[in-house]
Structure formats: structure tokens, C-alpha cells
PDB file of C-alpha atoms in Angstrom:
ATOM      1  CA  SER A   1     -22.515  -1.269  -6.791  1.00  0.00           C
ATOM      2  CA  CYS A   2     -21.170  -2.268  -3.158  1.00  0.00           C
ATOM      3  CA  GLU A   3     -24.179  -4.802  -2.978  1.00  0.00           C
ATOM      4  CA  LEU A   4     -23.135  -6.765  -6.081  1.00  0.00           C
ATOM      5  CA  ASN A   5     -19.866  -7.854  -7.417  1.00  0.00           C
ATOM      6  CA  VAL A   6     -18.901  -7.842 -10.780  1.00  0.00           C
ATOM      7  CA  ASP A   7     -18.604 -11.998 -10.905  1.00  0.00           C
ATOM      8  CA  ASP A   8     -22.509 -12.150  -9.393  1.00  0.00           C
ATOM      9  CA  TYR A   9     -23.550  -9.073 -11.925  1.00  0.00           C
ATOM     10  CA  ALA A  10     -22.146 -11.085 -15.066  1.00  0.00           C
ATOM     11  CA  ALA A  11     -23.807 -13.992 -14.085  1.00  0.00           C
ATOM     12  CA  ILE A  12     -26.960 -12.961 -13.227  1.00  0.00           C
ATOM     13  CA  ALA A  13     -27.103 -11.205 -16.963  1.00  0.00           C
ATOM     14  CA  ARG A  14     -26.012 -14.120 -18.661  1.00  0.00           C
ATOM     15  CA  TYR A  15     -28.961 -15.676 -17.084  1.00  0.00           C
ATOM     16  CA  ALA A  16     -31.702 -13.030 -17.689  1.00  0.00           C
ATOM     17  CA  GLY A  17     -30.105 -12.472 -21.314  1.00  0.00           C
ATOM     18  CA  ALA A  18     -29.241  -9.068 -20.629  1.00  0.00           C
ATOM     19  CA  GLU A  19     -26.589  -7.231 -22.213  1.00  0.00           C
ATOM     20  CA  LEU A  20     -23.982  -6.092 -19.631  1.00  0.00           C
ATOM     21  CA  GLU A  21     -23.121  -2.209 -19.127  1.00  0.00           C
ATOM     22  CA  TYR A  22     -21.338  -0.891 -16.102  1.00  0.00           C
ATOM     23  CA  THR A  23     -20.829   2.523 -14.041  1.00  0.00           C
ATOM     24  CA  VAL A  24     -17.651   3.404 -13.318  1.00  0.00           C
ATOM     25  CA  ARG A  25     -17.148   5.649  -9.741  1.00  0.00           C
ATOM     26  CA  LEU A  26     -15.039   8.432 -10.427  1.00  0.00           C
ATOM     27  CA  MET A  27     -15.321   9.846  -6.577  1.00  0.00           C
ATOM     28  CA  ASN A  28     -12.637   8.058  -4.735  1.00  0.00           C
ATOM     29  CA  ASN A  29     -10.919   6.389  -7.629  1.00  0.00           C
ATOM     30  CA  GLU A  30      -8.322   6.587  -9.879  1.00  0.00           C
ATOM     31  CA  PRO A  31      -8.212   5.916 -13.396  1.00  0.00           C
ATOM     32  CA  GLN A  32      -6.027   3.021 -13.212  1.00  0.00           C
ATOM     33  CA  ASP A  33      -8.755   1.465 -11.217  1.00  0.00           C
ATOM     34  CA  ALA A  34     -11.236   1.922 -14.109  1.00  0.00           C
ATOM     35  CA  ALA A  35      -8.601   0.415 -16.725  1.00  0.00           C
ATOM     36  CA  ASP A  36      -7.799  -2.371 -14.085  1.00  0.00           C
ATOM     37  CA  LEU A  37     -11.806  -3.363 -13.834  1.00  0.00           C
ATOM     38  CA  GLU A  38     -11.953  -3.445 -17.394  1.00  0.00           C
ATOM     39  CA  GLU A  39      -8.879  -5.866 -17.967  1.00  0.00           C
ATOM     40  CA  TYR A  40     -10.412  -7.818 -15.390  1.00  0.00           C
ATOM     41  CA  CYS A  41     -13.793  -8.052 -17.630  1.00  0.00           C
ATOM     42  CA  TRP A  42     -12.093  -8.367 -21.015  1.00  0.00           C
ATOM     43  CA  GLY A  43      -8.446  -9.601 -20.388  1.00  0.00           C
ATOM     44  CA  GLY A  44      -6.919 -13.212 -20.591  1.00  0.00           C
ATOM     45  CA  ALA A  45      -5.143 -15.564 -19.092  1.00  0.00           C
ATOM     46  CA  ASP A  46      -2.130 -13.530 -20.125  1.00  0.00           C
ATOM     47  CA  THR A  47      -3.118 -10.291 -18.819  1.00  0.00           C
ATOM     48  CA  GLN A  48      -2.802  -9.648 -14.597  1.00  0.00           C
ATOM     49  CA  TRP A  49      -6.049  -9.262 -13.915  1.00  0.00           C
ATOM     50  CA  GLY A  50      -7.880 -11.415 -16.527  1.00  0.00           C
ATOM     51  CA  ALA A  51      -5.752 -14.334 -14.690  1.00  0.00           C
ATOM     52  CA  LEU A  52      -7.410 -13.118 -11.562  1.00  0.00           C
ATOM     53  CA  ARG A  53     -10.752 -13.756 -13.242  1.00  0.00           C
ATOM     54  CA  ILE A  54      -9.833 -16.744 -14.672  1.00  0.00           C
ATOM     55  CA  ALA A  55      -8.384 -18.266 -11.515  1.00  0.00           C
ATOM     56  CA  ARG A  56     -11.997 -17.797  -9.826  1.00  0.00           C
ATOM     57  CA  GLY A  57     -13.535 -19.915 -11.960  1.00  0.00           C
ATOM     58  CA  TYR A  58     -15.024 -17.299 -15.228  1.00  0.00           C
ATOM     59  CA  GLU A  59     -13.103 -18.303 -18.104  1.00  0.00           C
ATOM     60  CA  GLN A  60     -15.164 -16.726 -20.387  1.00  0.00           C
ATOM     61  CA  PRO A  61     -14.496 -12.652 -20.495  1.00  0.00           C
ATOM     62  CA  TYR A  62     -17.197 -10.203 -19.470  1.00  0.00           C
ATOM     63  CA  ALA A  63     -18.360  -8.292 -22.687  1.00  0.00           C
ATOM     64  CA  ILE A  64     -18.982  -4.609 -21.668  1.00  0.00           C
ATOM     65  CA  ASN A  65     -18.696  -2.438 -24.378  1.00  0.00           C
ATOM     66  CA  THR A  66     -20.613  -0.235 -22.985  1.00  0.00           C
ATOM     67  CA  TRP A  67     -18.980   1.904 -19.772  1.00  0.00           C
ATOM     68  CA  TYR A  68     -20.976   5.065 -17.867  1.00  0.00           C
ATOM     69  CA  ILE A  69     -18.196   7.109 -16.670  1.00  0.00           C
ATOM     70  CA  GLY A  70     -19.713   8.474 -13.303  1.00  0.00           C
ATOM     71  CA  ASN A  71     -23.384   9.660 -12.578  1.00  0.00           C
ATOM     72  CA  GLU A  72     -24.876  12.860 -11.923  1.00  0.00           C
ATOM     73  CA  LEU A  73     -21.491  14.782 -12.063  1.00  0.00           C
ATOM     74  CA  ALA A  74     -23.822  18.254 -12.183  1.00  0.00           C
ATOM     75  CA  PHE A  75     -24.689  17.302  -8.603  1.00  0.00           C
ATOM     76  CA  GLN A  76     -20.864  17.024  -6.848  1.00  0.00           C
ATOM     77  CA  LYS A  77     -20.245  20.357  -6.025  1.00  0.00           C
ATOM     78  CA  ASN A  78     -18.480  19.848  -3.155  1.00  0.00           C
ATOM     79  CA  SER A  79     -15.849  17.414  -4.737  1.00  0.00           C
ATOM     80  CA  PRO A  80     -13.236  17.567  -7.134  1.00  0.00           C
ATOM     81  CA  LEU A  81     -15.863  17.604  -9.995  1.00  0.00           C
ATOM     82  CA  LYS A  82     -17.150  20.936  -8.943  1.00  0.00           C
ATOM     83  CA  ASN A  83     -17.591  22.260 -12.107  1.00  0.00           C
ATOM     84  CA  ALA A  84     -17.945  21.613 -15.360  1.00  0.00           C
ATOM     85  CA  GLN A  85     -14.522  21.761 -16.693  1.00  0.00           C
ATOM     86  CA  ALA A  86     -13.283  19.985 -13.537  1.00  0.00           C
ATOM     87  CA  ALA A  87     -15.439  17.260 -14.404  1.00  0.00           C
ATOM     88  CA  CYS A  88     -14.420  16.808 -17.877  1.00  0.00           C
ATOM     89  CA  GLU A  89     -10.948  16.962 -17.110  1.00  0.00           C
ATOM     90  CA  VAL A  90     -11.624  13.796 -14.511  1.00  0.00           C
ATOM     91  CA  SER A  91     -13.917  11.845 -17.020  1.00  0.00           C
ATOM     92  CA  ASP A  92     -11.566  12.476 -19.774  1.00  0.00           C
ATOM     93  CA  ARG A  93      -8.760  10.647 -18.041  1.00  0.00           C
ATOM     94  CA  PHE A  94     -10.378   7.991 -17.097  1.00  0.00           C
ATOM     95  CA  VAL A  95     -12.211   6.941 -20.721  1.00  0.00           C
ATOM     96  CA  LYS A  96      -8.196   7.378 -21.836  1.00  0.00           C
ATOM     97  CA  ALA A  97      -6.882   4.784 -19.131  1.00  0.00           C
ATOM     98  CA  MET A  98     -10.066   2.418 -20.079  1.00  0.00           C
ATOM     99  CA  ARG A  99      -9.316   3.050 -23.746  1.00  0.00           C
ATOM    100  CA  ALA A 100      -5.494   2.294 -23.641  1.00  0.00           C
ATOM    101  CA  VAL A 101      -7.053  -1.160 -22.390  1.00  0.00           C
ATOM    102  CA  LYS A 102      -9.918  -1.574 -25.079  1.00  0.00           C
ATOM    103  CA  PRO A 103      -9.743   0.924 -27.598  1.00  0.00           C
ATOM    104  CA  ASP A 104     -13.321   0.098 -28.933  1.00  0.00           C
ATOM    105  CA  ILE A 105     -15.263   0.392 -25.584  1.00  0.00           C
ATOM    106  CA  LYS A 106     -18.531   3.088 -25.932  1.00  0.00           C
ATOM    107  CA  THR A 107     -18.464   5.587 -23.363  1.00  0.00           C
ATOM    108  CA  VAL A 108     -21.897   7.259 -21.745  1.00  0.00           C
ATOM    109  CA  VAL A 109     -20.671  10.785 -20.182  1.00  0.00           C
ATOM    110  CA  SER A 110     -22.934  11.640 -17.494  1.00  0.00           C
ATOM    111  CA  THR A 111     -24.998  14.754 -18.716  1.00  0.00           C
ATOM    112  CA  GLY A 112     -28.766  15.163 -18.557  1.00  0.00           C
ATOM    113  CA  ILE A 113     -29.750  17.224 -15.238  1.00  0.00           C
ATOM    114  CA  VAL A 114     -28.466  20.309 -15.286  1.00  0.00           C
ATOM    115  CA  PRO A 115     -28.646  22.094 -19.148  1.00  0.00           C
ATOM    116  CA  GLU A 116     -26.059  24.775 -18.557  1.00  0.00           C
ATOM    117  CA  TRP A 117     -23.573  22.539 -17.124  1.00  0.00           C
ATOM    118  CA  ASP A 118     -24.282  20.081 -19.847  1.00  0.00           C
ATOM    119  CA  ARG A 119     -23.866  22.862 -22.722  1.00  0.00           C
ATOM    120  CA  GLU A 120     -20.531  23.608 -20.966  1.00  0.00           C
ATOM    121  CA  PHE A 121     -19.862  20.145 -20.419  1.00  0.00           C
ATOM    122  CA  ILE A 122     -20.469  18.801 -24.489  1.00  0.00           C
ATOM    123  CA  GLN A 123     -18.197  21.661 -25.773  1.00  0.00           C
ATOM    124  CA  ILE A 124     -14.858  20.752 -23.506  1.00  0.00           C
ATOM    125  CA  ALA A 125     -14.877  17.025 -23.057  1.00  0.00           C
ATOM    126  CA  LYS A 126     -13.194  15.029 -25.770  1.00  0.00           C
ATOM    127  CA  GLU A 127     -13.857  11.066 -24.793  1.00  0.00           C
ATOM    128  CA  ILE A 128     -17.314  11.370 -25.497  1.00  0.00           C
ATOM    129  CA  ASN A 129     -19.654   8.774 -27.818  1.00  0.00           C
ATOM    130  CA  TYR A 130     -23.333   9.052 -26.001  1.00  0.00           C
ATOM    131  CA  CYS A 131     -24.496  11.456 -23.425  1.00  0.00           C
ATOM    132  CA  SER A 132     -26.767  10.325 -20.842  1.00  0.00           C
ATOM    133  CA  GLN A 133     -30.410  11.761 -20.104  1.00  0.00           C
ATOM    134  CA  HIS A 134     -32.446  11.551 -16.390  1.00  0.00           C
ATOM    135  CA  ASP A 135     -35.741  12.300 -15.447  1.00  0.00           C
ATOM    136  CA  TYR A 136     -38.096  11.690 -12.510  1.00  0.00           C
ATOM    137  CA  LEU A 137     -41.547  13.088 -13.330  1.00  0.00           C
ATOM    138  CA  ILE A 138     -41.719  14.175  -9.681  1.00  0.00           C
ATOM    139  CA  ASP A 139     -39.923  17.478 -10.556  1.00  0.00           C
ATOM    140  CA  THR A 140     -42.244  18.558 -13.176  1.00  0.00           C
ATOM    141  CA  TYR A 141     -45.439  17.732 -11.369  1.00  0.00           C
ATOM    142  CA  PRO A 142     -44.857  16.940  -7.030  1.00  0.00           C
ATOM    143  CA  VAL A 143     -48.425  15.593  -7.525  1.00  0.00           C
ATOM    144  CA  GLN A 144     -49.440  13.016  -9.255  1.00  0.00           C
ATOM    145  CA  THR A 145     -52.421  11.962 -10.669  1.00  0.00           C
ATOM    146  CA  LEU A 146     -54.140   9.434 -13.270  1.00  0.00           C
ATOM    147  CA  GLU A 147     -55.010  12.213 -15.187  1.00  0.00           C
ATOM    148  CA  THR A 148     -51.169  13.865 -15.004  1.00  0.00           C
ATOM    149  CA  LEU A 149     -49.607  10.644 -15.607  1.00  0.00           C
ATOM    150  CA  LEU A 150     -50.980   9.941 -18.932  1.00  0.00           C
ATOM    151  CA  LYS A 151     -50.509  13.505 -20.004  1.00  0.00           C
ATOM    152  CA  ALA A 152     -47.164  13.705 -19.057  1.00  0.00           C
ATOM    153  CA  PRO A 153     -45.146  11.618 -21.687  1.00  0.00           C
ATOM    154  CA  LEU A 154     -46.026  13.856 -24.088  1.00  0.00           C
ATOM    155  CA  CYS A 155     -46.278  17.358 -22.494  1.00  0.00           C
ATOM    156  CA  ALA A 156     -43.219  16.632 -19.953  1.00  0.00           C
ATOM    157  CA  THR A 157     -40.884  14.192 -20.514  1.00  0.00           C
ATOM    158  CA  LEU A 158     -40.907  14.404 -24.724  1.00  0.00           C
ATOM    159  CA  PRO A 159     -40.175  18.251 -24.480  1.00  0.00           C
ATOM    160  CA  LYS A 160     -37.158  17.861 -21.584  1.00  0.00           C
ATOM    161  CA  LEU A 161     -35.658  15.218 -24.464  1.00  0.00           C
ATOM    162  CA  GLU A 162     -36.146  17.689 -27.170  1.00  0.00           C
ATOM    163  CA  ARG A 163     -34.674  20.444 -25.058  1.00  0.00           C
ATOM    164  CA  ALA A 164     -31.708  18.006 -24.559  1.00  0.00           C
ATOM    165  CA  ARG A 165     -31.567  17.287 -28.400  1.00  0.00           C
ATOM    166  CA  ALA A 166     -30.877  20.736 -28.710  1.00  0.00           C
ATOM    167  CA  THR A 167     -28.084  20.808 -25.994  1.00  0.00           C
ATOM    168  CA  LEU A 168     -26.402  18.036 -26.903  1.00  0.00           C
ATOM    169  CA  GLY A 169     -26.003  18.926 -30.858  1.00  0.00           C
ATOM    170  CA  GLU A 170     -25.098  15.490 -32.669  1.00  0.00           C
ATOM    171  CA  LYS A 171     -24.105  13.529 -29.586  1.00  0.00           C
ATOM    172  CA  PRO A 172     -26.149  10.485 -29.291  1.00  0.00           C
ATOM    173  CA  MET A 173     -28.517  10.146 -26.385  1.00  0.00           C
ATOM    174  CA  LEU A 174     -29.397   7.387 -24.057  1.00  0.00           C
ATOM    175  CA  PHE A 175     -32.290   7.859 -21.650  1.00  0.00           C
ATOM    176  CA  ASP A 176     -31.069   6.209 -18.917  1.00  0.00           C
ATOM    177  CA  GLU A 177     -32.813   6.593 -16.159  1.00  0.00           C
ATOM    178  CA  TRP A 178     -36.286   7.533 -15.991  1.00  0.00           C
ATOM    179  CA  ASN A 179     -39.426   6.766 -13.759  1.00  0.00           C
ATOM    180  CA  SER A 180     -42.288   8.744 -12.351  1.00  0.00           C
ATOM    181  CA  LEU A 181     -40.625   9.158  -9.298  1.00  0.00           C
ATOM    182  CA  TRP A 182     -37.429   7.680  -7.439  1.00  0.00           C
ATOM    183  CA  GLY A 183     -38.049   4.875  -5.269  1.00  0.00           C
ATOM    184  CA  SER A 184     -41.280   3.631  -6.498  1.00  0.00           C
ATOM    185  CA  THR A 185     -42.391   0.110  -5.709  1.00  0.00           C
ATOM    186  CA  GLY A 186     -44.695   0.003  -9.078  1.00  0.00           C
ATOM    187  CA  SER A 187     -48.102   1.099  -9.685  1.00  0.00           C
ATOM    188  CA  GLY A 188     -50.828   0.814 -11.931  1.00  0.00           C
ATOM    189  CA  ALA A 189     -50.470   4.583 -12.365  1.00  0.00           C
ATOM    190  CA  GLY A 190     -47.163   4.368 -12.563  1.00  0.00           C
ATOM    191  CA  ALA A 191     -47.483   1.370 -15.247  1.00  0.00           C
ATOM    192  CA  MET A 192     -49.610   3.618 -17.328  1.00  0.00           C
ATOM    193  CA  TYR A 193     -46.999   6.747 -17.357  1.00  0.00           C
ATOM    194  CA  ALA A 194     -44.142   3.715 -18.449  1.00  0.00           C
ATOM    195  CA  ALA A 195     -46.719   2.831 -21.565  1.00  0.00           C
ATOM    196  CA  GLY A 196     -47.138   6.046 -22.577  1.00  0.00           C
ATOM    197  CA  VAL A 197     -43.345   6.612 -22.276  1.00  0.00           C
ATOM    198  CA  GLY A 198     -42.223   3.707 -24.179  1.00  0.00           C
ATOM    199  CA  THR A 199     -44.857   4.383 -26.834  1.00  0.00           C
ATOM    200  CA  MET A 200     -43.765   8.127 -27.290  1.00  0.00           C
ATOM    201  CA  LEU A 201     -40.037   6.911 -27.447  1.00  0.00           C
ATOM    202  CA  ILE A 202     -40.827   4.395 -30.232  1.00  0.00           C
ATOM    203  CA  ARG A 203     -42.281   7.048 -32.343  1.00  0.00           C
ATOM    204  CA  ASN A 204     -39.523   9.601 -31.455  1.00  0.00           C
ATOM    205  CA  ALA A 205     -36.027   7.624 -31.203  1.00  0.00           C
ATOM    206  CA  HIS A 206     -35.357   8.415 -34.716  1.00  0.00           C
ATOM    207  CA  ARG A 207     -35.912  12.312 -34.835  1.00  0.00           C
ATOM    208  CA  LEU A 208     -34.170  12.421 -31.215  1.00  0.00           C
ATOM    209  CA  ASN A 209     -31.147  10.512 -32.184  1.00  0.00           C
ATOM    210  CA  LEU A 210     -31.854   8.208 -28.938  1.00  0.00           C
ATOM    211  CA  LEU A 211     -30.231   4.951 -29.214  1.00  0.00           C
ATOM    212  CA  GLY A 212     -31.594   3.169 -25.858  1.00  0.00           C
ATOM    213  CA  ALA A 213     -33.728   4.031 -22.720  1.00  0.00           C
ATOM    214  CA  SER A 214     -33.283   1.843 -19.256  1.00  0.00           C
ATOM    215  CA  TYR A 215     -36.549   2.180 -16.704  1.00  0.00           C
ATOM    216  CA  PHE A 216     -35.229   2.921 -13.289  1.00  0.00           C
ATOM    217  CA  CYS A 217     -35.304   0.545 -11.449  1.00  0.00           C
ATOM    218  CA  PRO A 218     -36.387  -2.558 -11.599  1.00  0.00           C
ATOM    219  CA  ILE A 219     -35.571  -4.315  -8.273  1.00  0.00           C
ATOM    220  CA  ASN A 220     -37.780  -3.438  -5.719  1.00  0.00           C
ATOM    221  CA  GLU A 221     -38.112   0.513  -7.106  1.00  0.00           C
ATOM    222  CA  GLY A 222     -40.359  -0.661 -10.320  1.00  0.00           C
ATOM    223  CA  CYS A 223     -40.616  -3.657 -13.010  1.00  0.00           C
ATOM    224  CA  ILE A 224     -39.583  -6.348  -9.929  1.00  0.00           C
ATOM    225  CA  ARG A 225     -40.832  -7.127  -6.815  1.00  0.00           C
ATOM    226  CA  VAL A 226     -38.631  -9.130  -4.920  1.00  0.00           C
ATOM    227  CA  TYR A 227     -40.085 -11.394  -2.255  1.00  0.00           C
ATOM    228  CA  PRO A 228     -38.066 -13.799   0.502  1.00  0.00           C
ATOM    229  CA  ASP A 229     -39.656 -17.074  -1.578  1.00  0.00           C
ATOM    230  CA  HIS A 230     -40.702 -15.958  -4.813  1.00  0.00           C
ATOM    231  CA  VAL A 231     -40.493 -12.799  -7.501  1.00  0.00           C
ATOM    232  CA  LEU A 232     -43.290 -10.948  -9.226  1.00  0.00           C
ATOM    233  CA  LEU A 233     -43.587  -8.755 -11.956  1.00  0.00           C
ATOM    234  CA  ALA A 234     -44.799  -5.253 -10.083  1.00  0.00           C
ATOM    235  CA  PRO A 235     -47.495  -3.519 -12.795  1.00  0.00           C
ATOM    236  CA  ASP A 236     -45.029  -1.543 -14.679  1.00  0.00           C
ATOM    237  CA  GLY A 237     -42.817  -4.232 -14.797  1.00  0.00           C
ATOM    238  CA  GLU A 238     -46.167  -6.333 -16.785  1.00  0.00           C
ATOM    239  CA  VAL A 239     -46.541  -3.412 -18.940  1.00  0.00           C
ATOM    240  CA  LEU A 240     -43.071  -3.294 -20.314  1.00  0.00           C
ATOM    241  CA  SER A 241     -42.419  -6.569 -20.393  1.00  0.00           C
ATOM    242  CA  ARG A 242     -45.377  -6.720 -23.456  1.00  0.00           C
ATOM    243  CA  MET A 243     -43.601  -3.875 -24.853  1.00  0.00           C
TER     244      MET A 243
END
């Protein structure tokens, strides 16, 4: 993130007891940039970038095992990643460079937006551990009421994940970005949707080969409201904390 460097991110995650994950940007970067970042996180004093981290006062490695390779690449049509084949080639090069630093990392490829694009990407890409899925209910229900939010987990969200499961074959899936709408500050109605989706995921995770789910976005767009002098859980944050 341009707003939070990796040192501060690691410190916050450790304070919260959260597992570190990281997304590498493919646009305006080279595979070696991602490999250098990974070495900065994992390397010891005998490596160039690990030594820099230690010199800055962070002796313990940042144990980032899961790396997201780009984000929503199907939307990058006016870029070098303009189609699934081009995106596959770039994604694979980044992963190979990163695995040269640490072979056992887990990588999440940027699927989950356009099913036809996903199908082609999965057939071509070689360096894949997990596939991501994104969903905002606003795309299915532009007008959201309490009734639609209550029925949506089973009537809209689950069917989309089932279609993705059919597209991805045997590849494990992560539902790594979801909410009722993008940019939500959290609400009682949104909390009902979050509870419904959480329950649906628990009941169907094994069948969907779903390894994890991440609510978007926790800070001032969902779970957590940050004020100048205090922090509160939004209604959806209260629900998810109890689940």
C-alpha cells in the first residue's frame, strides 16, 4: 500500500495477532521487485535486503507465507495485462522470481471477476496455488433492502461461488474480497448480510474447497471505524468478531 509501509503493516498485524498476507503489484513493477520485497521480509543478515530490514531495527523476519499476485487483472484491459494469456505470462514470471527466494510460498492468482477470463487464465497459468474470488452484492442487487440482504447469501453469493468452483476445477479457492457494497462504513443491515455469508461459508466451505474468506474492507469501510481519539467496531465488525 502507498499509505502503509511493510514494516508498519507487520507491526500492526503482530499487535492484532493477525497472519500476514501481501499483494504484489504487477503494473509498473518487475518480477525482481517482488523478489526483493520477499527477501526483505524473509531474509537474514547474509542477504542484501534482509540485512536492510535488520539494520532498520526489525530483526525477526516477516513471516508472509501467502502472496497475492496482482489484483483484478481482468479489469486491466488497457495495460500490458490486456488479456488472460498476457496476464498469465506476467503472473508466472513474478511467481518464479519469488520462489527463487523462498520456494514454499503460497500464491493466490487474481481470478474471480470475469468467469470467461478466469477459465482461460486457469488453463494457461502454471504457477498457481489458490484462486481468488471477489463479490459485491451491489452488482446483483443495485437496490438493497433488509429483505434482499437476508436472502442474498443463499440466493446470490452461494450460487456465484458454486459457479466459480466449476470454473476453477480442483484449484482451492479463497473468497478474499466481499461485502454488500464497496466503500461501506458498516450498518445494521450490512451486519445481517455479513452474518448470513459467514454462516453460509462455514456450512459450505468443504464442498466448495474454500480455504479462507476476507471481508472488505475492515478500516472505515466496514468492520472498524477509526476516529481521531478512539476506535469502534461497526455493526458488521461486531457480528464477525463473534463468529
